[in-house]
Short mmCIF file of C-alpha atoms in Angstrom, two decimals:
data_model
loop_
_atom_site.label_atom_id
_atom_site.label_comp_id
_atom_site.label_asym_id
_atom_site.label_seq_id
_atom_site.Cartn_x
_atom_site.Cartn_y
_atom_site.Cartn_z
CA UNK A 1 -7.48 -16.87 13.89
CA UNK A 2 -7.01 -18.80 11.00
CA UNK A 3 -3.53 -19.72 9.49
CA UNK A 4 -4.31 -17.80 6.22
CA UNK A 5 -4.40 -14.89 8.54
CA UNK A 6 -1.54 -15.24 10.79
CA UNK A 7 1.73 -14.59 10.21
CA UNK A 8 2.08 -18.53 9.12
CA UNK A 9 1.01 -20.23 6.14
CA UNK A 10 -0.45 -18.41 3.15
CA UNK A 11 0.01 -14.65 4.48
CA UNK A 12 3.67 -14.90 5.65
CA UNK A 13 4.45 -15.52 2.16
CA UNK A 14 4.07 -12.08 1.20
CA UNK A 15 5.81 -10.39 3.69
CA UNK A 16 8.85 -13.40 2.72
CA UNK A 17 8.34 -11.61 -0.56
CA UNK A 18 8.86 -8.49 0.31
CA UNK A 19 11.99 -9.68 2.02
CA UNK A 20 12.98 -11.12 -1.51
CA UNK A 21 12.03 -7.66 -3.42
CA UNK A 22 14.07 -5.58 -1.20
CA UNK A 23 17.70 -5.60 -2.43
CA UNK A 24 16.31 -5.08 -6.01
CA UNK A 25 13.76 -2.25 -5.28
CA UNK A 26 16.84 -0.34 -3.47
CA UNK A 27 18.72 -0.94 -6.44
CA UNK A 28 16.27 0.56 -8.54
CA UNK A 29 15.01 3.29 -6.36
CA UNK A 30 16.19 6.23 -8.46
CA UNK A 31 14.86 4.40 -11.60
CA UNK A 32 11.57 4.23 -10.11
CA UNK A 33 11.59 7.74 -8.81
CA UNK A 34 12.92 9.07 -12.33
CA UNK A 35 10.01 6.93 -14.44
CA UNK A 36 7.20 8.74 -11.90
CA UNK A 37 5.26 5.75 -11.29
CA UNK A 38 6.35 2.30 -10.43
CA UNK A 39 7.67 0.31 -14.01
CA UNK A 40 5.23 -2.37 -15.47
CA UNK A 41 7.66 -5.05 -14.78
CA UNK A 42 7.98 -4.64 -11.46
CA UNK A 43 4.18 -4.20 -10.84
CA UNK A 44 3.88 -7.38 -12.95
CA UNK A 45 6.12 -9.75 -10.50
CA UNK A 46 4.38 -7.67 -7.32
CA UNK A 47 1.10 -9.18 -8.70
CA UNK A 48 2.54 -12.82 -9.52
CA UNK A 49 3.74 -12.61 -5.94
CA UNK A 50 0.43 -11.98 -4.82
CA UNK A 51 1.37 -8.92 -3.31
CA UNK A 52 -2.12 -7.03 -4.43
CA UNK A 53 -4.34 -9.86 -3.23
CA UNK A 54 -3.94 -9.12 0.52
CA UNK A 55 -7.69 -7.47 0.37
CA UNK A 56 -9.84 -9.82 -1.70
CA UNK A 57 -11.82 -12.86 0.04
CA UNK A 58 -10.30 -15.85 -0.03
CA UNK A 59 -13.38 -17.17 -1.70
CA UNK A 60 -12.81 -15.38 -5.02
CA UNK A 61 -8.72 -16.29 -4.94
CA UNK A 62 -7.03 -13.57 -2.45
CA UNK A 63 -4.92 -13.87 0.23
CA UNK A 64 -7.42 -12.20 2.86
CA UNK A 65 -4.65 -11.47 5.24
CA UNK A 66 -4.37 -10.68 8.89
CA UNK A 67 -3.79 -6.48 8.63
CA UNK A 68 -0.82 -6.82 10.66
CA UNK A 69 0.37 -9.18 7.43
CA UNK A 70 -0.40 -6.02 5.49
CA UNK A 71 1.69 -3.64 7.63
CA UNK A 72 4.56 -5.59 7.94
CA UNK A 73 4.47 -6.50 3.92
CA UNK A 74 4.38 -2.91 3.04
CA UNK A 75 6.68 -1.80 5.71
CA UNK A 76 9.11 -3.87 4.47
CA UNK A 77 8.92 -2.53 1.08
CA UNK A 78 9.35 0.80 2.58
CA UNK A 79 12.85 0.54 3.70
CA UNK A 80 13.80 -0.11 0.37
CA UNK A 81 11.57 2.47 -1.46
CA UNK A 82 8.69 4.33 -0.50
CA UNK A 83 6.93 4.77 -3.67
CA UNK A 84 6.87 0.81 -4.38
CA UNK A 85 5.57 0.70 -0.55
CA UNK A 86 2.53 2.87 -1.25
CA UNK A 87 2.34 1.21 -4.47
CA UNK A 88 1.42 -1.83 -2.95
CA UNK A 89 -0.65 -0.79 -0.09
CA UNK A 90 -2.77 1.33 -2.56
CA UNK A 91 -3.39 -1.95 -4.99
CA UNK A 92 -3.85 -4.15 -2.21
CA UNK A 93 -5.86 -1.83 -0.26
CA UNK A 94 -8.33 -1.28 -3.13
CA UNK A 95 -9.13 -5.24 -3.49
CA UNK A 96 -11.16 -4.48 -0.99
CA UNK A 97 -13.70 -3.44 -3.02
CA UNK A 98 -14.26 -7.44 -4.15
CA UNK A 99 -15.81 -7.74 -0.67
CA UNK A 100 -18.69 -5.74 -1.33
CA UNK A 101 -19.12 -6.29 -4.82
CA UNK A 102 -21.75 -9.85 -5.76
CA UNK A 103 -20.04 -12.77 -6.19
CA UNK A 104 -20.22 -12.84 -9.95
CA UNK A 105 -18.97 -9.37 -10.49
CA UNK A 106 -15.85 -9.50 -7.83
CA UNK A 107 -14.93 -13.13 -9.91
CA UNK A 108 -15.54 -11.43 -13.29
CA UNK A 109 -12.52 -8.67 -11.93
CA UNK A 110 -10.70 -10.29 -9.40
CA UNK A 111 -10.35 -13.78 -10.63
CA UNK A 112 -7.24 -13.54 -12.44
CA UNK A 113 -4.54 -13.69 -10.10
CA UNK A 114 -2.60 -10.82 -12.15
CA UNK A 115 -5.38 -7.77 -12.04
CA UNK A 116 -4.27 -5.04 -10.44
CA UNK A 117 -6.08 -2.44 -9.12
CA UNK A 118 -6.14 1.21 -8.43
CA UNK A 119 -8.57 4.23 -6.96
CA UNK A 120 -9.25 7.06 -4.87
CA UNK A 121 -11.76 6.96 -2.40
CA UNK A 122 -12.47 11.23 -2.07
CA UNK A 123 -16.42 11.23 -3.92
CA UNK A 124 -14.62 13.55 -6.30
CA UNK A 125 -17.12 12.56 -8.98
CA UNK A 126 -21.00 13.20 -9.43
CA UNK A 127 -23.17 10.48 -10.20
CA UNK A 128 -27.21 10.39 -12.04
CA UNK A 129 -29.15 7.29 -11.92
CA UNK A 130 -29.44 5.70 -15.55
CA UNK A 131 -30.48 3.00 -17.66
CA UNK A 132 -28.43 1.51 -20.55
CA UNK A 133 -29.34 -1.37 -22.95
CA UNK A 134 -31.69 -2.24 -20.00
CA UNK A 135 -29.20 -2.40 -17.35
CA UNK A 136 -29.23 0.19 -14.57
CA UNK A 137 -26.39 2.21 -13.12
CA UNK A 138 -24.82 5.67 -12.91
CA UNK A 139 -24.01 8.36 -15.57
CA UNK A 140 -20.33 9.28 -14.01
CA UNK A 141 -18.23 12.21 -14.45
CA UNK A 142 -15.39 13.62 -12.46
CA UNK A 143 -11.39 13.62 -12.01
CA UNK A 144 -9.69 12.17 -8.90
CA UNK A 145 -6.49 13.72 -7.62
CA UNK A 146 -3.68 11.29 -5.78
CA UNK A 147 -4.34 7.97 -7.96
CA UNK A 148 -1.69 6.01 -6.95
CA UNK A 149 -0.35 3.12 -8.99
CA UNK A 150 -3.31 4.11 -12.12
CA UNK A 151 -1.02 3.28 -14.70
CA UNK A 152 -0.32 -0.36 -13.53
CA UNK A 153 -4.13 -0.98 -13.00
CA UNK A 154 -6.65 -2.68 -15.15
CA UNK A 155 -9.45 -1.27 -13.18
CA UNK A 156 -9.59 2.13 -11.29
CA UNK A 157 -12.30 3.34 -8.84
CA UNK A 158 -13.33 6.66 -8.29
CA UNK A 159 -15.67 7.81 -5.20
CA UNK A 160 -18.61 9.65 -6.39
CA UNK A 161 -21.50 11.67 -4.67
CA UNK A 162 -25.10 10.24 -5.53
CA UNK A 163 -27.24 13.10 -7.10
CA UNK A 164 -30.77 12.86 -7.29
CA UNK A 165 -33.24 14.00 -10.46
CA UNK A 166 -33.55 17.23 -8.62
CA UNK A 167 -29.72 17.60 -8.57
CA UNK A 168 -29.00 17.29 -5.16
CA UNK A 169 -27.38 14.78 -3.37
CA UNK A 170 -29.29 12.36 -2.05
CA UNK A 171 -28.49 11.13 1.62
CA UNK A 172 -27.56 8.03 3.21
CA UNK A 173 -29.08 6.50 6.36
CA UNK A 174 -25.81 7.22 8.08
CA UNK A 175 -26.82 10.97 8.00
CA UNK A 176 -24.21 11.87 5.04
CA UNK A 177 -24.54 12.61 1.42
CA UNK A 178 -24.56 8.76 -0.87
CA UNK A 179 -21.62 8.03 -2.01
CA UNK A 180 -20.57 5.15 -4.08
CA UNK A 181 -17.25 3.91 -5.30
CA UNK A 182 -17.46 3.59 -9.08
CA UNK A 183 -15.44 0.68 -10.82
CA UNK A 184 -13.96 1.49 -14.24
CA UNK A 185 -11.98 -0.16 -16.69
CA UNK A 186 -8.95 1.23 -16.97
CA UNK A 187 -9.34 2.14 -20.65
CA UNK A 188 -12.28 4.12 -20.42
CA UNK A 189 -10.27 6.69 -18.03
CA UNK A 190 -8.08 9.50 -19.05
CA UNK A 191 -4.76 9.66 -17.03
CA UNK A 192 -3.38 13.18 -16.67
CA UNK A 193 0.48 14.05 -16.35
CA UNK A 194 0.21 15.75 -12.96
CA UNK A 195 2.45 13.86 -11.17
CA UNK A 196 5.63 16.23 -10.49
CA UNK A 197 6.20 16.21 -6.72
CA UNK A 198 8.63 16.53 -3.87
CA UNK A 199 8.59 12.71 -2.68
CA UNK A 200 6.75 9.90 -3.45
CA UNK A 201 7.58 10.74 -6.82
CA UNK A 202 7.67 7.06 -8.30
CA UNK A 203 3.39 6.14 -7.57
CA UNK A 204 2.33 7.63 -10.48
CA UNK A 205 -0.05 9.35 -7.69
CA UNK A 206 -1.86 11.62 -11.18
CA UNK A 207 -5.01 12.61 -11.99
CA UNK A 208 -7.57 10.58 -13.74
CA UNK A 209 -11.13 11.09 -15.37
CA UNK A 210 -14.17 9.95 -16.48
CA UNK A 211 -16.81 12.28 -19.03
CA UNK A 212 -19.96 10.87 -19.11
CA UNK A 213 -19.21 7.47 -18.49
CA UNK A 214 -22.19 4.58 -17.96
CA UNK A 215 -21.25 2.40 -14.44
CA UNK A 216 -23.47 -1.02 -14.06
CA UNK A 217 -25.12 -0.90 -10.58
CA UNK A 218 -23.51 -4.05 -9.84
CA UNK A 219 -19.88 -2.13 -9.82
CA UNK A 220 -20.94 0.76 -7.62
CA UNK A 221 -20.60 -0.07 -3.97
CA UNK A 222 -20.96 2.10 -0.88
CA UNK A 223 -17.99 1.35 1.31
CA UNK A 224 -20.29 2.93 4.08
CA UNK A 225 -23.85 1.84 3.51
CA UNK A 226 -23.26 -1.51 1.44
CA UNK A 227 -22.50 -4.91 3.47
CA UNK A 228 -20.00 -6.80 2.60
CA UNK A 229 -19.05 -10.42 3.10
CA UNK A 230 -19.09 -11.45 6.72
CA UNK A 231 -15.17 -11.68 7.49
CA UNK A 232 -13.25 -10.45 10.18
CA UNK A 233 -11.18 -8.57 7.78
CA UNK A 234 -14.26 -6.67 6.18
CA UNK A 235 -14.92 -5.48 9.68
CA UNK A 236 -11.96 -2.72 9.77
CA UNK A 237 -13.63 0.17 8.07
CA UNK A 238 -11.87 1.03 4.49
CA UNK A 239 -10.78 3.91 6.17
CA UNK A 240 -8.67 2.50 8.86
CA UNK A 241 -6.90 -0.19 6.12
CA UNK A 242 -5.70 3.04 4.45
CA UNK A 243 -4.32 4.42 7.66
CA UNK A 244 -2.32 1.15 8.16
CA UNK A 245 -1.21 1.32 5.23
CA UNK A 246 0.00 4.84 5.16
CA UNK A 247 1.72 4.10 8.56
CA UNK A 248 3.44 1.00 7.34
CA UNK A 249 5.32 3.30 4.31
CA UNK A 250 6.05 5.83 6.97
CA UNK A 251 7.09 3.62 9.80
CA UNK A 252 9.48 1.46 6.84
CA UNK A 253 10.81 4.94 5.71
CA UNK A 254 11.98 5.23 9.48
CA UNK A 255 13.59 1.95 10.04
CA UNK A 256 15.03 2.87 6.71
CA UNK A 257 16.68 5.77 7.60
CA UNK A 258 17.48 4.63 11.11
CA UNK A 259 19.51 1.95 9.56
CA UNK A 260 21.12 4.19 6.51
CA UNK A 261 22.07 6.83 9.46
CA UNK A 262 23.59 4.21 11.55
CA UNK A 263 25.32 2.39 8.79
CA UNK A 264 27.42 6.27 7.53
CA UNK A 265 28.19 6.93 11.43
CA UNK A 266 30.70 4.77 11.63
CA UNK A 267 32.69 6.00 9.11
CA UNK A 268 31.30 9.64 9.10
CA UNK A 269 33.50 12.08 10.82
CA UNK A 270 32.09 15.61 10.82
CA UNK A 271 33.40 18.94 8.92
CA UNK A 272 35.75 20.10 12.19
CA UNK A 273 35.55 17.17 14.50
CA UNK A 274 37.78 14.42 15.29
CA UNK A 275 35.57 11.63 15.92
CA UNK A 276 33.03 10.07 13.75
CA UNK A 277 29.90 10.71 14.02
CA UNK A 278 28.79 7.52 15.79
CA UNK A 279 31.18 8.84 19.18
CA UNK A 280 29.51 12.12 19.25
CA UNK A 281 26.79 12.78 21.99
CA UNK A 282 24.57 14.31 19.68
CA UNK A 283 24.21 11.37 17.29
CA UNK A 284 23.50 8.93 20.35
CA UNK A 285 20.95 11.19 21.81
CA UNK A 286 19.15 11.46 17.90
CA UNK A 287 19.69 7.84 16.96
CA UNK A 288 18.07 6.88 20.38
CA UNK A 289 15.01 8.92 19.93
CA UNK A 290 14.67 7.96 16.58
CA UNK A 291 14.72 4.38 17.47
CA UNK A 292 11.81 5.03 20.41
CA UNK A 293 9.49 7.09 18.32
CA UNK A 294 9.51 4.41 15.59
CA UNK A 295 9.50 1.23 17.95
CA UNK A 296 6.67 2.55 20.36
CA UNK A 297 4.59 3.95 17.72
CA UNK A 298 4.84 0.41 15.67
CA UNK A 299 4.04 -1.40 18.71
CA UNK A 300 1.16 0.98 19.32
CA UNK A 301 -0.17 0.89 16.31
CA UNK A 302 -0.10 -3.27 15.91
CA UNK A 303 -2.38 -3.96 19.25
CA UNK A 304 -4.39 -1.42 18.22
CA UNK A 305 -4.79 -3.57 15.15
CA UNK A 306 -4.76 -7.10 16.77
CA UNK A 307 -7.15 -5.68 19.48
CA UNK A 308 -9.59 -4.78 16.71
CA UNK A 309 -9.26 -8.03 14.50
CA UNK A 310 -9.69 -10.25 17.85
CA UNK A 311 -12.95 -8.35 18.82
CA UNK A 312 -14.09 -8.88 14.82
CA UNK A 313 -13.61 -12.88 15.07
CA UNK A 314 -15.37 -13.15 17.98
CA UNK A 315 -18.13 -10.56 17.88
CA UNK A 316 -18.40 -9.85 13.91
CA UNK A 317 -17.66 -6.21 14.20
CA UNK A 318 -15.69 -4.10 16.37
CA UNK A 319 -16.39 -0.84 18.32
CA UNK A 320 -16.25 2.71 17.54
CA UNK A 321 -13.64 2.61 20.07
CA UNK A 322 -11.71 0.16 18.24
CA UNK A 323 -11.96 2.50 15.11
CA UNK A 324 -11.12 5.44 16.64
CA UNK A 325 -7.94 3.56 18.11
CA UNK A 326 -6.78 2.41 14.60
CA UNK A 327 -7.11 6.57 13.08
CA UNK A 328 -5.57 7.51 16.25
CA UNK A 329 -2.73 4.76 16.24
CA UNK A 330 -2.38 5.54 12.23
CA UNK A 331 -1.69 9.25 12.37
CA UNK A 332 0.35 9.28 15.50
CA UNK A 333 2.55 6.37 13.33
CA UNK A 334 2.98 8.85 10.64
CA UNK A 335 3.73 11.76 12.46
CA UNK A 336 6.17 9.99 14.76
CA UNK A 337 8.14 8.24 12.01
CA UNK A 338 8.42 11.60 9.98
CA UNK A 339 9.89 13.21 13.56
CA UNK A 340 12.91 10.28 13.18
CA UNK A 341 13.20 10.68 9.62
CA UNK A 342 13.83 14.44 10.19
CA UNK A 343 16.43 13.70 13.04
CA UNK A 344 18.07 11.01 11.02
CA UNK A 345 18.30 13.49 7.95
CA UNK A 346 19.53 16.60 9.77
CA UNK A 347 22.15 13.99 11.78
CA UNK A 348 23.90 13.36 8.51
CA UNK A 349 24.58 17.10 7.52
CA UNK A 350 25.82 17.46 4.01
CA UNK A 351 25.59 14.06 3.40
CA UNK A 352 21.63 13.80 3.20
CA UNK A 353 21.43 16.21 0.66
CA UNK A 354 23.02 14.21 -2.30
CA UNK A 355 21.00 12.21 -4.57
CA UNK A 356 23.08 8.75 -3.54
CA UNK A 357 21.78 9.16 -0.02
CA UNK A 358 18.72 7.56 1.01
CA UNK A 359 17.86 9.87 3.32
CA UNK A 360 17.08 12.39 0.76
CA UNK A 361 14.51 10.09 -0.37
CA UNK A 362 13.12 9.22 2.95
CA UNK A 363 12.81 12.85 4.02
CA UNK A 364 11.07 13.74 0.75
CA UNK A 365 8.77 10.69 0.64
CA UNK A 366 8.25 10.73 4.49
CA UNK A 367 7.16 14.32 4.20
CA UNK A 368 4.53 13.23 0.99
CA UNK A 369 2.96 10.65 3.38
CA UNK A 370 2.07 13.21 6.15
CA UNK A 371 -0.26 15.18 3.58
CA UNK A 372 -2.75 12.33 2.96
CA UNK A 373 -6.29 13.63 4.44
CA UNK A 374 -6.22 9.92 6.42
CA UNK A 375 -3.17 10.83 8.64
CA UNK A 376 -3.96 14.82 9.07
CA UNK A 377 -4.44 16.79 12.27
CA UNK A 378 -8.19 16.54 11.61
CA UNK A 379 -8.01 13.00 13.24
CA UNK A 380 -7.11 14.66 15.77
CA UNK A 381 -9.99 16.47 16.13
CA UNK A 382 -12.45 13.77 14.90
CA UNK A 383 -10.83 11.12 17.91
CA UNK A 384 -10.56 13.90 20.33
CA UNK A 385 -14.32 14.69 19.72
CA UNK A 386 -15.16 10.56 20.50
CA UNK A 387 -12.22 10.50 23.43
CA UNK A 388 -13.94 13.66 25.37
CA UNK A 389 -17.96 12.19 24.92
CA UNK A 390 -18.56 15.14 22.37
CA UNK A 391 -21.68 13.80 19.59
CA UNK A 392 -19.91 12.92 16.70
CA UNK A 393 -20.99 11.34 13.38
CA UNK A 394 -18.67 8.46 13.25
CA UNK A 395 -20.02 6.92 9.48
CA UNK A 396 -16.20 7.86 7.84
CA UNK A 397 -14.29 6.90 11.20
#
């Protein structure tokens, strides 16, 4: 493992700078969760701190960090705010995309240090074969639901299903319908006002579109079919990143709430009770649980991760088994940090419910997370399947 990918050198940095963005990002929490998507200066500083490079190659200027250096960056974040959290996993996740694009075309977006980027993965859109001004690529139209951190982004992807001149959709050798992801410029997309949720409320998670829109070949790229550069990191399917990531803002939102919940007990004393809170059976019993189901699912879930990356440096890919491990280890994070959310939230009684707690927040934003189709009981189903020898088309594992 090289230092760039260890928790030393390079990488560490940005996990040092989530450190540094913490007390601020608290701070600002309701600011951020009253603007309904993350403000431009804080994205800004994010991307001088390199916080949205922890995806692209090395080669073309990123970071091209360990995955546990993504976790822990964004899970950091998290116990300050969720929505910058999934803010940054979403822009840094979606650098990915420079790995499979040419060399000239990943340099042309991802050379300045400063681009940030943004995009749903769903094939929401529909895609024709075309031919502009000589160049070939896709006639694109669609709208994306869940497009986290959009406004921020220069350029904004957008999955789209591959239809043929008969109008069906032509298949890939994996057995599934073509999909590509489609790279736009951010000014040729129409952002929607959708955004007006229960938690998460500060991504700026709206809907965007395209009508009709001409994509160069060279900026479609099957995250599935396509191969792209040879790196350890490029061998953890796209899928699994975004279930790391997804844990990490869940799994922060925890240790966030663990620590807010620990922090009123002291000086809490319940409606009708003469001790505080922090004497009472009932709040040792929670705050211990709590503490296990976030502690043994993070643990979990980072040798699932290191187990996978080791197997990638040494064999240049890893096993279905090791993908399977990394969905299973993903969703079980989520679900188990939303269980100590929901004890540390319920603990506090009336106190949770105001808007100066955090664990109003966390509950809401905790609750958000568990509805992304990455981290859903169909997982369970799909790793079940491979766990019990059922036949099972593993091509989105």
């Amino acid at each position: 493992m090289s230092d760039t990918q260890t928790r030393s050198g390079t990488s560490i940095d940005s996990v040092a700078a989530a450190e540094g963005f913490a007390e601020e990002i608290a701070a600002r929490a309701a600011e951020i969760e009253a603007n309904r998507f993350l403000p431009q200066d804080i994205a800004r500083r994010f991307a001088e701190a390199g916080l949205y490079r922890l995806c692209i190659p090395t080669v073309y200027g990123g970071l091209e960090a360990h995955p546990s250096v993504l976790f822990e960056t964004v899970e950091r974040m998290a116990r300050a705010d969720g929505s910058a959290a999934w803010c940054v996993f979403i822009g840094a996740t979606s650098g990915v995309v420079s790995a499979f694009l040419a060399p000239e075309e990943a340099r042309a977006v991802f050379g300045d240090p400063l681009t940030i980027t943004a995009g749903v993965f769903a094939p929401r859109g529909k895609a024709v074969h075309a031919v502009e001004k000589g160049v070939a690529g896709y006639r694109v139209n669609g709208r994306w639901q869940w497009g986290s951190g959009s406004r921020n982004a220069q350029y904004i992807s957008g999955g789209a299903m591959i239809l043929g001149a008969d109008g069906k959709p032509e298949m890939a050798a994996e057995g599934i319908p073509q999909n590509r992801m489609m790279m736009f410029d951010a000014k040729d997309v129409a952002l929607h006002d959708t955004w007006d949720v229960s938690g998460l409320c500060g991504t700026g998670s709206t809907d965007f579109e395209v009508q009709d829109l001409f994509v160069p070949a060279t900026r479609a790229v099957s995250l599935i079919s396509d191969k792209p550069l040879a790196r350890p990191l490029y061998c953890f399917p796209t899928f699994g990143l975004l279930g790391i990531g997804i844990a990490a803002v869940a799994l922060g939102l925890a240790r966030g709430s663990i620590e807010t919940l620990v922090e009123l007990a002291g000086g809490k004393t319940p409606q009708g009770s003469s001790k505080p809170l922090a004497l009472r059976a009932k709040a040792q019993l929670d705050v211990s649980q709590a503490e296990a189901l976030t502690r043994s699912a993070r643990a979990w879930l980072l040798e699932t991760v290191d187990t996978a990356f080791e197997a990638a440096e040494k064999h240049g890919e890893m096993t279905v088994a090791h993908r399977r491990d990394i969905r299973l280890a993903t969703t079980h994070a989520v679900q188990s940090a939303a269980r100590a959310v929901d004890l540390m939230y319920t603990l506090a009684g009336g106190s949770s419910v105001y808007r100066g707690s955090p664990l109003q927040r966390q509950f809401r934003d905790v609750h958000v997370a568990t509805q992304h189709m990455m981290v859903s009981d169909a997982t369970y189903e799909l790793t079940g399947r491979l766990l019990l020898g059922v036949p099972t088309n593993t091509a989105m594992l």
